[in-house]
XYZ file of C-alpha atoms in Angstrom:
772
model
C -18.802 15.607 26.433
C -19.048 19.369 26.782
C -16.369 21.497 28.390
C -15.795 25.160 29.069
C -13.087 25.915 26.521
C -10.999 29.060 26.952
C -9.673 30.922 23.909
C -6.163 29.750 24.777
C -7.256 26.124 25.019
C -9.244 26.437 21.805
C -6.183 27.704 19.951
C -4.100 24.843 21.348
C -6.769 22.344 20.305
C -7.194 23.606 16.753
C -4.307 23.355 14.301
C -4.855 25.995 11.631
C -3.562 25.651 8.093
C -4.280 27.025 4.672
C -6.668 24.177 3.896
C -8.556 23.655 7.123
C -8.276 22.806 10.788
C -7.999 19.791 13.031
C -10.534 19.704 15.840
C -9.906 17.653 18.977
C -12.786 16.514 21.123
C -11.233 16.018 24.563
C -11.876 12.829 26.463
C -11.753 14.753 29.732
C -11.045 18.179 31.105
C -7.280 18.545 30.836
C -4.929 21.375 31.861
C -3.787 23.588 29.007
C -0.186 22.434 29.149
C -1.209 18.817 28.636
C -2.540 19.638 25.167
C 0.850 20.750 23.892
C 1.860 17.425 22.375
C 3.712 17.323 19.086
C 3.426 15.112 16.065
C 6.969 14.238 14.943
C 6.379 15.206 11.320
C 9.473 17.397 11.505
C 11.488 15.383 14.000
C 14.942 16.336 12.607
C 14.232 20.009 13.261
C 13.276 19.166 16.828
C 16.763 17.885 17.507
C 18.378 21.318 17.642
C 15.802 23.238 19.675
C 17.360 22.358 23.023
C 14.006 21.938 24.730
C 11.610 19.192 25.698
C 9.202 17.779 23.164
C 6.412 15.377 24.070
C 5.132 12.843 21.566
C 2.075 10.618 21.922
C 2.092 6.908 21.071
C 0.763 3.606 22.432
C 2.627 1.404 24.898
C 4.052 -1.749 23.366
C 4.849 -3.348 26.725
C 1.376 -3.490 28.294
C -1.200 -6.027 27.147
C -4.083 -3.558 27.374
C -2.755 -1.029 24.843
C -2.314 2.041 27.045
C -1.714 5.488 25.594
C 1.523 7.210 26.600
C 3.385 10.437 25.955
C 7.160 10.385 25.650
C 9.484 13.226 26.610
C 12.135 13.584 23.914
C 15.141 15.856 23.994
C 17.593 16.073 21.108
C 16.150 12.904 19.652
C 16.523 10.848 22.837
C 13.519 9.466 24.704
C 13.889 10.574 28.337
C 10.611 9.839 30.113
C 7.337 7.985 29.570
C 4.060 9.095 31.133
C 0.405 8.235 30.647
C -1.457 10.109 27.915
C -3.966 12.290 29.840
C -6.444 12.259 26.977
C -6.360 8.571 26.055
C -9.558 6.909 27.310
C -7.972 3.619 28.381
C -5.691 5.039 31.073
C -6.456 8.793 31.313
C -2.922 9.916 32.117
C -1.975 7.005 34.363
C 0.564 4.353 33.416
C 1.630 0.882 34.385
C 4.908 0.411 36.233
C 6.134 -1.653 33.292
C 5.670 1.185 30.779
C 8.845 2.837 32.062
C 10.901 -0.253 31.210
C 10.739 0.661 27.508
C 13.391 3.316 28.102
C 15.804 0.850 29.638
C 15.130 -1.644 26.873
C 15.693 1.068 24.262
C 19.139 1.842 25.700
C 19.891 -1.639 27.048
C 23.600 -2.491 26.756
C 22.720 -6.076 25.811
C 20.468 -5.202 22.871
C 21.156 -7.334 19.833
C 23.290 -5.146 17.573
C 22.657 -6.755 14.179
C 21.245 -9.918 12.578
C 22.946 -13.168 13.564
C 22.816 -16.613 11.987
C 24.097 -20.135 12.617
C 25.796 -22.139 9.912
C 24.193 -25.305 11.319
C 22.180 -26.501 14.306
C 24.258 -26.207 17.462
C 26.925 -23.943 15.967
C 27.586 -20.439 17.232
C 26.048 -17.214 15.958
C 27.802 -15.169 13.283
C 26.860 -11.526 12.545
C 25.375 -10.975 9.078
C 23.897 -8.021 7.194
C 20.214 -7.217 6.958
C 20.373 -7.987 3.253
C 21.618 -11.494 3.975
C 19.078 -11.941 6.754
C 16.148 -10.851 4.599
C 17.269 -13.143 1.798
C 17.262 -16.102 4.201
C 13.834 -15.178 5.550
C 12.349 -14.879 2.051
C 13.895 -18.163 0.946
C 12.750 -20.096 4.017
C 9.235 -18.630 4.093
C 8.892 -19.164 0.357
C 9.184 -22.919 0.826
C 5.865 -22.882 2.739
C 4.661 -24.663 5.885
C 5.336 -21.629 8.095
C 4.263 -21.075 11.690
C 4.337 -17.523 13.041
C 4.372 -17.650 16.852
C 3.843 -14.372 18.694
C 2.529 -12.871 21.873
C -1.184 -11.888 21.630
C -1.184 -8.970 19.170
C -4.130 -7.006 17.843
C -4.485 -4.145 15.394
C -2.340 -3.797 12.296
C 0.550 -5.882 13.600
C -1.793 -8.759 14.363
C -3.236 -8.561 10.862
C 0.203 -8.509 9.227
C 1.340 -11.570 11.219
C -1.816 -13.488 10.329
C -1.739 -12.518 6.656
C 1.953 -13.383 6.353
C 1.406 -16.861 7.789
C -1.572 -17.433 5.484
C 0.386 -16.339 2.402
C 3.087 -18.919 3.067
C 0.741 -21.849 3.730
C 1.029 -21.579 7.490
C -0.668 -20.451 10.656
C -0.395 -17.711 13.252
C -0.396 -19.071 16.814
C -0.201 -16.843 19.887
C 1.276 -17.506 23.291
C 0.550 -16.326 26.841
C 2.230 -17.908 29.826
C -0.917 -17.334 31.909
C -3.319 -17.736 29.020
C -6.700 -16.004 29.061
C -8.501 -18.422 26.760
C -10.832 -19.594 29.534
C -11.838 -15.980 30.177
C -12.477 -15.314 26.480
C -14.502 -18.517 26.286
C -16.643 -17.395 29.219
C -17.299 -14.032 27.551
C -18.549 -15.860 24.470
C -20.630 -18.322 26.464
C -22.230 -15.881 28.923
C -22.483 -12.635 26.921
C -22.146 -13.822 23.328
C -19.129 -11.523 22.960
C -15.872 -12.137 21.093
C -14.123 -9.225 22.815
C -13.546 -8.623 26.501
C -16.232 -6.248 27.812
C -15.985 -2.983 29.684
C -16.487 -3.402 33.439
C -18.078 -0.182 34.706
C -16.227 -0.237 38.027
C -16.424 3.511 38.483
C -20.217 3.483 38.716
C -20.626 0.265 40.706
C -21.406 0.265 44.408
C -20.749 -3.407 45.193
C -18.096 -5.461 43.372
C -17.297 -9.138 43.849
C -14.099 -10.346 42.215
C -13.358 -14.066 42.048
C -9.619 -14.584 41.536
C -9.159 -11.499 39.314
C -6.310 -9.372 40.673
C -7.525 -6.380 38.683
C -5.555 -3.858 40.751
C -2.341 -5.846 40.281
C -1.675 -7.723 37.058
C -5.003 -8.903 35.599
C -5.889 -7.772 32.047
C -5.794 -3.938 32.284
C -4.809 -2.948 35.841
C -4.075 0.688 34.967
C -7.584 1.238 33.638
C -9.173 -0.740 36.458
C -7.158 1.149 39.083
C -8.337 4.452 37.633
C -11.938 3.277 37.763
C -11.374 1.838 41.228
C -10.545 5.354 42.418
C -13.945 6.496 41.176
C -15.564 3.438 42.777
C -14.085 4.385 46.156
C -14.960 8.065 45.875
C -18.251 8.766 47.613
C -18.371 12.111 45.812
C -19.234 10.299 42.557
C -22.810 10.046 43.788
C -23.373 6.357 44.556
C -21.544 6.308 47.871
C -18.250 4.647 48.648
C -18.239 1.267 46.942
C -17.541 -1.995 48.747
C -15.277 -4.678 47.309
C -15.307 -8.417 48.055
C -12.271 -10.332 46.815
C -12.645 -14.113 46.697
C -9.380 -15.988 46.142
C -7.073 -18.288 48.149
C -3.993 -16.052 48.042
C -3.824 -12.457 49.271
C -3.184 -10.455 46.111
C -2.959 -6.684 45.817
C -6.692 -6.564 45.128
C -7.424 -8.766 48.153
C -5.321 -6.468 50.321
C -7.330 -3.460 49.095
C -10.732 -5.132 49.488
C -13.268 -4.391 52.202
C -13.472 -8.111 52.717
C -11.055 -10.751 51.506
C -12.722 -14.175 51.361
C -10.084 -16.918 51.079
C -11.525 -20.094 49.562
C -10.346 -23.581 48.681
C -8.725 -23.495 45.209
C -11.021 -24.417 42.348
C -14.290 -23.936 44.264
C -15.089 -20.448 42.942
C -17.832 -21.643 40.586
C -19.666 -23.484 43.336
C -19.370 -20.418 45.555
C -20.918 -18.297 42.810
C -23.832 -20.716 42.501
C -24.248 -20.756 46.291
C -24.562 -16.960 46.141
C -27.104 -17.357 43.326
C -29.062 -19.912 45.340
C -29.434 -17.464 48.245
C -30.554 -14.666 45.913
C -33.112 -16.874 44.167
C -34.418 -18.532 47.336
C -34.916 -15.194 49.107
C -36.308 -13.478 45.988
C -33.807 -10.630 46.234
C -34.006 -9.733 42.505
C -36.813 -9.501 39.960
C -38.606 -12.555 38.614
C -37.387 -11.660 35.101
C -33.763 -11.765 36.237
C -34.315 -15.102 37.982
C -35.986 -16.499 34.851
C -33.024 -15.461 32.665
C -30.530 -16.942 35.084
C -32.303 -20.307 35.459
C -33.554 -20.642 31.854
C -30.917 -23.212 30.901
C -30.378 -24.857 34.288
C -31.911 -28.266 35.057
C -34.926 -28.232 37.361
C -33.764 -27.909 40.964
C -30.112 -27.439 39.937
C -29.534 -24.787 42.594
C -30.820 -27.025 45.366
C -27.457 -28.768 45.666
C -25.678 -25.438 46.028
C -27.164 -24.495 49.356
C -24.875 -22.267 51.396
C -24.746 -24.857 54.164
C -23.361 -27.468 51.740
C -20.957 -25.282 49.778
C -19.623 -23.717 52.955
C -17.982 -27.028 53.872
C -16.689 -27.720 50.366
C -15.338 -24.237 49.638
C -13.999 -23.391 53.064
C -16.129 -20.224 53.343
C -18.591 -19.698 56.181
C -22.318 -19.892 55.517
C -22.755 -16.400 56.987
C -20.186 -14.980 54.572
C -21.996 -16.528 51.582
C -25.300 -14.980 52.712
C -23.654 -11.618 53.363
C -22.092 -11.568 49.895
C -25.366 -12.556 48.220
C -27.427 -9.911 50.019
C -24.869 -7.181 49.427
C -24.781 -7.881 45.693
C -28.570 -8.092 45.391
C -29.570 -5.136 47.555
C -26.669 -2.678 47.454
C -26.308 -2.068 43.741
C -25.311 -1.231 41.134
C -23.390 -4.487 41.426
C -20.681 -6.042 39.297
C -19.185 -9.544 39.410
C -15.907 -10.368 37.667
C -13.729 -13.455 37.619
C -10.396 -14.603 36.257
C -6.852 -15.406 37.286
C -6.675 -18.412 39.579
C -10.466 -18.973 39.383
C -10.072 -20.003 35.737
C -6.769 -21.862 36.186
C -8.208 -25.241 37.175
C -9.516 -28.265 35.348
C -13.022 -26.846 35.973
C -11.948 -23.298 35.065
C -14.595 -22.771 32.359
C -17.357 -23.902 34.713
C -16.039 -21.513 37.364
C -15.959 -18.452 35.104
C -19.272 -19.240 33.412
C -20.959 -19.491 36.812
C -19.268 -16.323 38.088
C -20.137 -14.116 35.099
C -23.691 -15.476 34.953
C -24.298 -13.732 38.290
C -24.340 -10.465 36.312
C -27.417 -11.724 34.452
C -29.110 -12.619 37.736
C -28.298 -9.167 39.139
C -29.461 -7.327 36.019
C -25.991 -5.838 35.574
C -25.523 -6.507 31.855
C -25.866 -3.243 29.971
C -26.686 -1.376 33.188
C -24.760 1.457 34.810
C -22.101 0.028 37.108
C -22.245 -3.330 35.322
C -20.994 -4.979 32.123
C -20.969 -3.289 28.708
C -20.009 -5.105 25.521
C -17.347 -3.540 23.328
C -17.814 -2.818 19.614
C -15.539 -3.976 16.814
C -12.755 -1.847 15.389
C -13.839 1.070 13.159
C -11.223 -0.089 10.636
C -12.377 -3.231 8.858
C -10.125 -6.257 9.086
C -8.078 -5.199 12.093
C -8.133 -7.819 14.854
C -9.733 -6.258 17.924
C -9.173 -9.195 20.262
C -6.334 -11.630 20.897
C -5.440 -14.304 23.402
C -2.916 -17.091 23.692
C -3.703 -20.455 22.154
C -4.628 -23.153 24.639
C -2.025 -25.460 26.122
C -3.664 -28.321 24.204
C -3.217 -26.382 20.958
C 0.431 -25.737 21.808
C 0.996 -29.417 22.546
C -0.445 -30.236 19.107
C 1.667 -27.545 17.420
C 4.886 -28.716 19.055
C 4.074 -32.254 17.955
C 4.003 -30.963 14.364
C 7.422 -29.388 14.877
C 8.870 -32.630 16.278
C 7.457 -34.610 13.375
C 9.219 -32.361 10.861
C 5.922 -31.142 9.393
C 6.814 -27.447 9.744
C 9.552 -25.987 7.587
C 9.982 -22.560 9.211
C 9.006 -21.171 12.598
C 9.077 -17.402 13.087
C 8.982 -16.362 16.748
C 8.333 -12.894 18.129
C 7.428 -11.980 21.726
C 6.691 -15.616 22.587
C 9.325 -16.935 24.999
C 7.919 -20.450 24.917
C 11.106 -22.051 26.243
C 10.558 -20.133 29.480
C 6.760 -19.952 29.568
C 5.752 -23.551 28.813
C 6.206 -26.421 31.289
C 9.398 -28.369 30.718
C 7.323 -31.497 30.121
C 6.641 -30.348 26.517
C 10.402 -30.062 25.754
C 10.462 -26.952 23.552
C 14.169 -27.441 22.771
C 13.522 -30.853 21.222
C 10.665 -29.477 19.121
C 12.739 -26.576 17.783
C 15.652 -28.880 16.983
C 13.386 -30.680 14.510
C 12.368 -27.517 12.646
C 14.763 -26.857 9.732
C 14.580 -23.068 10.050
C 13.843 -21.116 13.224
C 13.744 -17.309 13.013
C 13.468 -15.183 16.144
C 12.870 -11.448 16.563
C 14.184 -10.048 19.851
C 15.636 -6.931 21.430
C 17.681 -8.864 24.010
C 18.429 -12.549 23.508
C 16.003 -14.659 25.582
C 15.643 -18.381 26.309
C 13.771 -19.072 23.060
C 15.578 -16.766 20.614
C 18.858 -18.305 21.805
C 17.680 -21.564 20.184
C 16.996 -19.963 16.781
C 18.939 -20.376 13.544
C 18.446 -16.727 12.570
C 18.079 -13.904 15.098
C 16.799 -10.516 13.931
C 17.098 -7.460 16.200
C 13.657 -5.953 16.743
C 13.176 -2.211 17.055
C 11.402 -0.801 20.106
C 7.815 0.383 19.847
C 9.343 3.838 20.422
C 11.007 3.470 17.010
C 8.191 2.030 14.877
C 4.779 2.722 13.349
C 1.623 0.820 14.181
C -2.099 0.794 14.900
C -3.405 -0.671 18.156
C -6.937 -1.683 19.051
C -6.933 -1.766 22.868
C -8.535 -4.620 24.754
C -10.647 -4.200 26.670
C -11.898 -1.032 25.023
C -13.709 1.545 27.204
C -17.145 0.582 25.884
C -16.790 2.471 22.605
C -14.620 2.359 19.493
C -11.003 3.256 20.235
C -7.892 3.066 18.074
C -4.365 3.879 19.227
C -1.711 5.231 16.872
C 1.903 4.226 17.398
C 4.678 6.346 15.920
C 8.481 6.521 16.108
C 9.314 9.125 18.739
C 13.046 8.577 19.158
C 16.047 8.449 16.889
C 17.968 5.133 16.937
C 19.699 4.586 20.272
C 23.467 4.948 20.203
C 26.310 3.550 22.276
C 27.480 5.450 25.339
C 30.285 7.210 23.452
C 27.937 8.020 20.564
C 30.209 6.384 18.009
C 27.708 3.846 16.678
C 24.075 2.758 16.751
C 23.348 0.505 19.734
C 21.063 -1.762 17.728
C 20.260 -1.858 14.036
C 16.781 -3.108 14.896
C 13.802 -3.080 12.554
C 10.106 -3.391 13.221
C 8.614 -6.891 13.150
C 5.794 -5.769 10.866
C 8.105 -3.949 8.458
C 10.382 -6.985 8.083
C 7.447 -9.294 7.324
C 6.031 -6.828 4.796
C 9.381 -6.603 2.982
C 9.661 -10.396 2.955
C 6.192 -10.624 1.419
C 7.309 -8.137 -1.268
C 4.097 -6.112 -1.350
C 1.757 -9.110 -1.388
C 0.133 -8.049 1.915
C -1.136 -4.698 0.616
C 1.776 -2.490 1.656
C 5.549 -2.545 2.008
C 5.770 -0.605 5.286
C 3.694 -0.225 8.434
C 3.611 3.531 7.820
C 1.535 2.913 4.678
C -1.076 1.082 6.756
C -1.133 3.941 9.267
C -1.793 6.391 6.410
C -4.570 4.134 5.099
C -6.166 4.076 8.545
C -6.176 7.880 8.629
C -7.873 7.874 5.211
C -10.553 5.499 6.509
C -11.252 7.540 9.636
C -11.322 10.773 7.648
C -13.855 9.260 5.240
C -16.018 7.962 8.090
C -16.045 11.327 9.868
C -16.848 11.951 13.508
C -14.964 10.836 16.556
C -12.458 12.583 18.771
C -10.377 14.007 15.923
C -11.842 15.415 12.710
C -10.269 17.259 9.797
C -11.134 18.137 6.195
C -8.214 16.126 4.765
C -6.506 12.874 5.642
C -3.104 14.564 6.003
C -4.476 17.034 8.539
C -6.274 14.241 10.331
C -3.028 12.294 10.509
C -1.335 15.172 12.280
C -4.178 15.334 14.759
C -4.196 11.577 15.343
C -0.488 11.612 16.131
C -0.866 14.542 18.480
C -3.691 12.880 20.368
C -2.187 9.388 20.212
C -5.353 7.885 18.827
C -8.997 8.199 17.856
C -12.190 7.265 19.665
C -15.905 7.751 19.255
C -17.965 7.787 22.444
C -21.135 7.321 20.386
C -19.980 4.096 18.715
C -20.811 1.639 21.493
C -21.345 -2.098 21.626
C -24.849 -3.517 21.460
C -25.691 -5.066 24.826
C -28.907 -7.091 24.697
C -30.604 -9.125 27.438
C -29.490 -12.744 27.282
C -30.288 -15.898 29.206
C -27.500 -17.392 31.272
C -25.797 -20.346 29.567
C -26.299 -23.979 30.438
C -23.562 -24.701 32.967
C -21.838 -27.971 32.164
C -19.985 -30.127 34.683
C -22.066 -28.732 37.535
C -20.612 -31.160 40.022
C -17.076 -31.579 38.677
C -14.466 -31.116 41.382
C -11.171 -29.532 40.363
C -8.492 -32.124 39.676
C -4.957 -31.723 40.980
C -1.779 -33.513 40.010
C -0.457 -36.304 42.162
C 2.526 -35.139 44.222
C 5.926 -36.591 43.535
C 6.957 -39.457 45.790
C 9.528 -38.952 48.505
C 10.112 -36.778 51.533
C 8.557 -33.400 52.204
C 5.072 -32.106 52.944
C 2.512 -31.739 50.110
C 1.124 -28.329 49.093
C -1.035 -26.780 46.378
C 1.226 -24.616 44.194
C -0.191 -21.189 43.318
C 1.960 -19.315 40.780
C 1.152 -15.624 40.416
C 2.225 -12.906 38.004
C 4.880 -10.585 39.362
C 3.692 -7.012 39.773
C 6.897 -5.793 38.096
C 8.067 -8.616 35.826
C 4.596 -10.001 34.986
C 5.408 -13.248 33.135
C 9.097 -12.433 32.733
C 8.965 -10.532 29.442
C 10.562 -7.437 31.016
C 13.013 -9.252 33.295
C 16.026 -7.715 31.475
C 15.112 -4.249 32.828
C 16.921 -3.530 36.144
C 14.333 -0.924 37.168
C 11.694 -3.636 37.252
C 13.977 -6.169 38.919
C 14.304 -3.637 41.741
C 10.560 -2.935 42.095
C 9.389 -4.363 45.413
C 6.457 -6.731 45.509
C 3.563 -4.829 47.137
C 2.745 -7.655 49.575
C 6.164 -8.979 50.616
C 8.372 -6.050 49.412
C 10.780 -8.665 47.988
C 12.746 -8.032 44.778
C 15.556 -9.405 42.584
C 14.802 -13.055 43.368
C 12.209 -15.831 43.584
C 10.559 -16.384 46.939
C 7.855 -18.742 48.140
C 4.990 -17.532 50.321
C 4.187 -20.070 53.038
C 1.786 -19.889 55.951
C 3.703 -18.745 59.038
C 2.129 -21.424 61.269
C 3.091 -24.115 58.765
C 6.593 -22.682 58.485
C 6.985 -22.700 62.262
C 5.824 -26.316 62.465
C 8.291 -27.353 59.757
C 11.159 -25.324 61.194
C 11.290 -22.967 58.215
C 12.504 -19.381 58.670
C 12.517 -16.427 56.312
C 15.272 -16.799 53.733
C 15.579 -20.587 54.037
C 16.330 -22.098 50.648
C 13.533 -24.552 49.826
C 13.389 -27.140 47.061
C 9.914 -27.245 45.477
C 9.313 -30.536 43.642
C 6.542 -31.565 41.267
C 6.311 -34.684 39.133
C 7.964 -32.803 36.255
C 10.892 -31.160 38.008
C 12.063 -28.966 40.843
C 13.099 -25.383 41.568
C 14.623 -23.497 44.479
C 13.050 -20.506 46.209
C 13.586 -18.524 49.407
C 10.980 -18.958 52.144
C 8.773 -16.002 53.041
C 6.400 -16.980 55.884
C 3.365 -14.778 56.503
C -0.168 -15.048 57.779
C -2.192 -14.400 54.619
C -1.460 -17.795 53.012
C -3.564 -20.954 53.475
C -1.773 -23.658 55.476
C -1.735 -26.082 52.533
C -0.706 -23.641 49.775
C 2.514 -22.125 48.439
C 2.570 -18.901 46.421
C 5.477 -18.391 43.986
C 5.911 -15.365 41.681
C 6.457 -15.807 37.945
C 9.077 -13.886 35.990
C 12.525 -15.089 37.047
C 14.626 -18.142 36.176
C 15.985 -17.119 32.768
C 19.002 -18.799 31.188
C 19.198 -15.891 28.726
C 17.931 -12.341 28.979
C 20.845 -10.000 29.520
C 23.067 -9.296 32.471
C 20.266 -8.417 34.910
C 18.028 -11.420 34.189
C 20.304 -14.361 33.444
C 20.633 -16.915 36.227
C 18.452 -14.973 38.653
C 15.841 -16.825 40.703
C 13.813 -19.794 39.451
C 11.157 -20.407 36.833
C 8.060 -21.792 38.540
C 6.310 -22.289 35.170
C 8.798 -25.023 34.307
C 7.502 -27.436 36.978
C 3.780 -27.138 36.243
C 2.022 -30.348 35.269
C -0.036 -30.782 32.110
C -3.498 -30.594 33.690
C -5.987 -28.792 31.442
C -9.339 -27.044 31.591
C -11.959 -29.594 30.581
C -13.648 -27.361 27.981
C -10.932 -25.205 26.385
C -7.760 -27.238 26.845
C -6.128 -24.302 28.625
C -3.321 -25.059 31.047
C -4.692 -25.486 34.573
C -1.727 -23.656 36.077
C -3.167 -23.736 39.609
C -3.601 -27.533 39.624
C -0.073 -28.642 40.516
C 0.757 -30.291 43.842
C 4.314 -30.143 45.115
C 6.515 -31.205 48.014
C 9.018 -28.962 49.745
C 12.383 -29.801 51.229
C 14.405 -27.440 53.390
C 18.032 -27.480 52.216
C 19.273 -26.058 55.530
C 20.790 -23.075 53.711
C 19.638 -19.523 54.367
C 19.981 -16.371 52.267
C 18.733 -12.916 53.148
C 15.852 -11.857 50.914
C 16.309 -8.499 49.211
C 13.247 -6.561 50.357
C 12.168 -3.091 51.341
C 10.469 -3.868 54.640
C 12.271 -3.937 57.981
C 12.488 -6.750 60.493
C 9.133 -6.040 62.186
C 6.644 -8.643 61.007
C 3.481 -7.308 59.404
C 0.308 -8.462 61.158
C -2.449 -9.794 58.932
C -6.014 -9.243 60.132
C -9.285 -10.880 59.237
C -10.460 -9.496 55.905
C -12.872 -6.630 56.430
C -11.537 -5.664 59.867
C -9.857 -2.243 60.208
C -6.088 -2.387 60.637
C -6.214 -0.784 64.058
C -9.106 0.690 66.045
C -8.194 1.830 69.551
C -11.165 2.079 71.879
C -11.424 4.953 74.402
C -9.181 4.196 77.369
C -7.149 1.593 75.431
C -3.719 1.782 73.900
C -2.239 0.776 70.561
C 0.029 -1.960 71.935
C -2.775 -3.849 73.670
C -5.092 -3.412 70.703
C -2.465 -4.691 68.268
C -1.865 -7.739 70.464
C -5.602 -8.402 70.528
C -5.791 -8.210 66.725
C -2.937 -10.678 66.332
C -4.543 -13.179 68.684
C -8.121 -12.818 67.460
C -8.060 -12.203 63.711
C -5.441 -14.495 62.213
C -7.411 -16.117 59.338
C -5.331 -19.295 59.518
C -4.642 -19.465 63.251
C -3.679 -22.812 64.748
C -5.602 -23.259 68.037
C -2.750 -25.421 69.347
C -0.096 -22.831 68.514
C 0.973 -20.933 71.613
């Protein structure tokens, strides 16, 4: 893009030297002071200047690969903020980004390598030399599994190559896996990577189950684009958002209209919307032909709004309104994920939902869906997702059978994130050698035979390929920005941690192409310098490296994905109802259990950070515990009050949670946040709350084998005990209104009190007509 560049800004953007200059092409118009970001080539000299220095890197906490800048003073990282020039987040940051500082200086960080002399014995501190010798010996015997969180870029390549070298496999883990979503992208768009959703240029958006403003995929990027979507000054008028999901999420609360539906019926709702559009001829014949090309003759006839209205619990008028808004008030965009894909028919749901973009002509169109290109650096993984629950069941069976010699675990807290029915402890007990990388001991690393302290992303080198990318090639550069953290009195290093990638490379003894991650970073700069173009250019690789570190990455707005017209896929299992587990026998009323990712703790990976423990949930304002959202009419009928300790029982186990009644919950559903219930995790996480993931049943998506984490039925029992919930709100109950209705509109001559009373009586979405 072009920009009016002042002489001062030009001088700050161009780094002169005796051999050439580095030229930065800005992603956006940025204040002069935001360009003054250092590359820590001379970090030791920075330590004595007595002033702030800001260094750019990529966030290692967030799944999306956000760019951040870190304020460093005398070698200590003090503050993390969004990188204003990085195209993924444009200066914004996720609430969890800040937790990296507390984890860097966490008093419970693992100080040095630890090993057990035998299974079940205690840990003994050992040296890094001894630890590396064990790792090399164990890996050298072959049959290795490397289990990690979903990692892309250079770290993902190193993990995969290491496993392959030692006759093993690399398997990735996500508590709320996105394999169904990735499968839908392949089926509907023919894409291996998640696409760019052009929210900022859309006028009408329908989201089925995807809490994109809260915790889904890349909420920082989507929130930034949502601001553009809502800004009428962008040229398309203020956009309107429909959120279709059973539970009121952050995105549902922000929507123009929240449409609560019966769980698992999102795919049929999408096809009911399609049936209205096709029947009324609201889009072009070409779009209709592409959408119906692989559907059986008359397939849409059974998805009439009048029929689906009864099955999905959504009024016929609402279905017609949604269909007409999408078809006539474009550009329109339809997205789906989260709970919509977390059922036994999850793949059908997401395939049907995303196919609406083909019907609306939104694929490759402004305000629609754009496919992302591959990485500009050959061989770097540009996409990653957790293996399916079925794959994990098969892998754990191999561990139990003694077919795996060594398991190396990093960022995959499977003992906490998998249902207890798979018995992770038993599987690990049958693996001769278990190695775990961790900063603070967690539920899984506590079961290992060898524990290696992992350095923070603020202390290590790396290359990140963000997902989703912004529609064009983007690479993030990660660099050490802080000296090793020290104890409070400064007498010793807090943790002698090392980077996961560096340890694997040393264990492979150069067989993976390099001995340090820094070498791979240098090679990437060589590749980009040879290719030319992009946001940073320079005549030499060394100059380019300095520029890449200052900018925090490289991107090329001209290197975009190829988005071609495509027919909608053949939708299998058109009439398959979602399957739910049978409730456990005994006393207590039966409910659908709806786990949801915590806005602060997400899936629990950052539970050790007290800042995030104290972050209030945006809907309930609760913190520091596990609560259960229950419909306030249901709670009243069952004699349940806020703070009552409830036992939630499934066929695989039970947990305790504190009752939080409110109006925006279906009468037959319970919402429970994920993230708490750790047996290990440091002083602020251990023994706090309950782990709802542990009681999920083993229902799976019919096509991918993914865990159907929204398919568990439970009973609740009131213990009769009551504990005050730690929350930010006062004692005045918030009044939920019908989605799409203004919070309060006082007519001339009226008053707020009477109007508020009218809203409460008239617009409760789950009102009981017999409740006085």
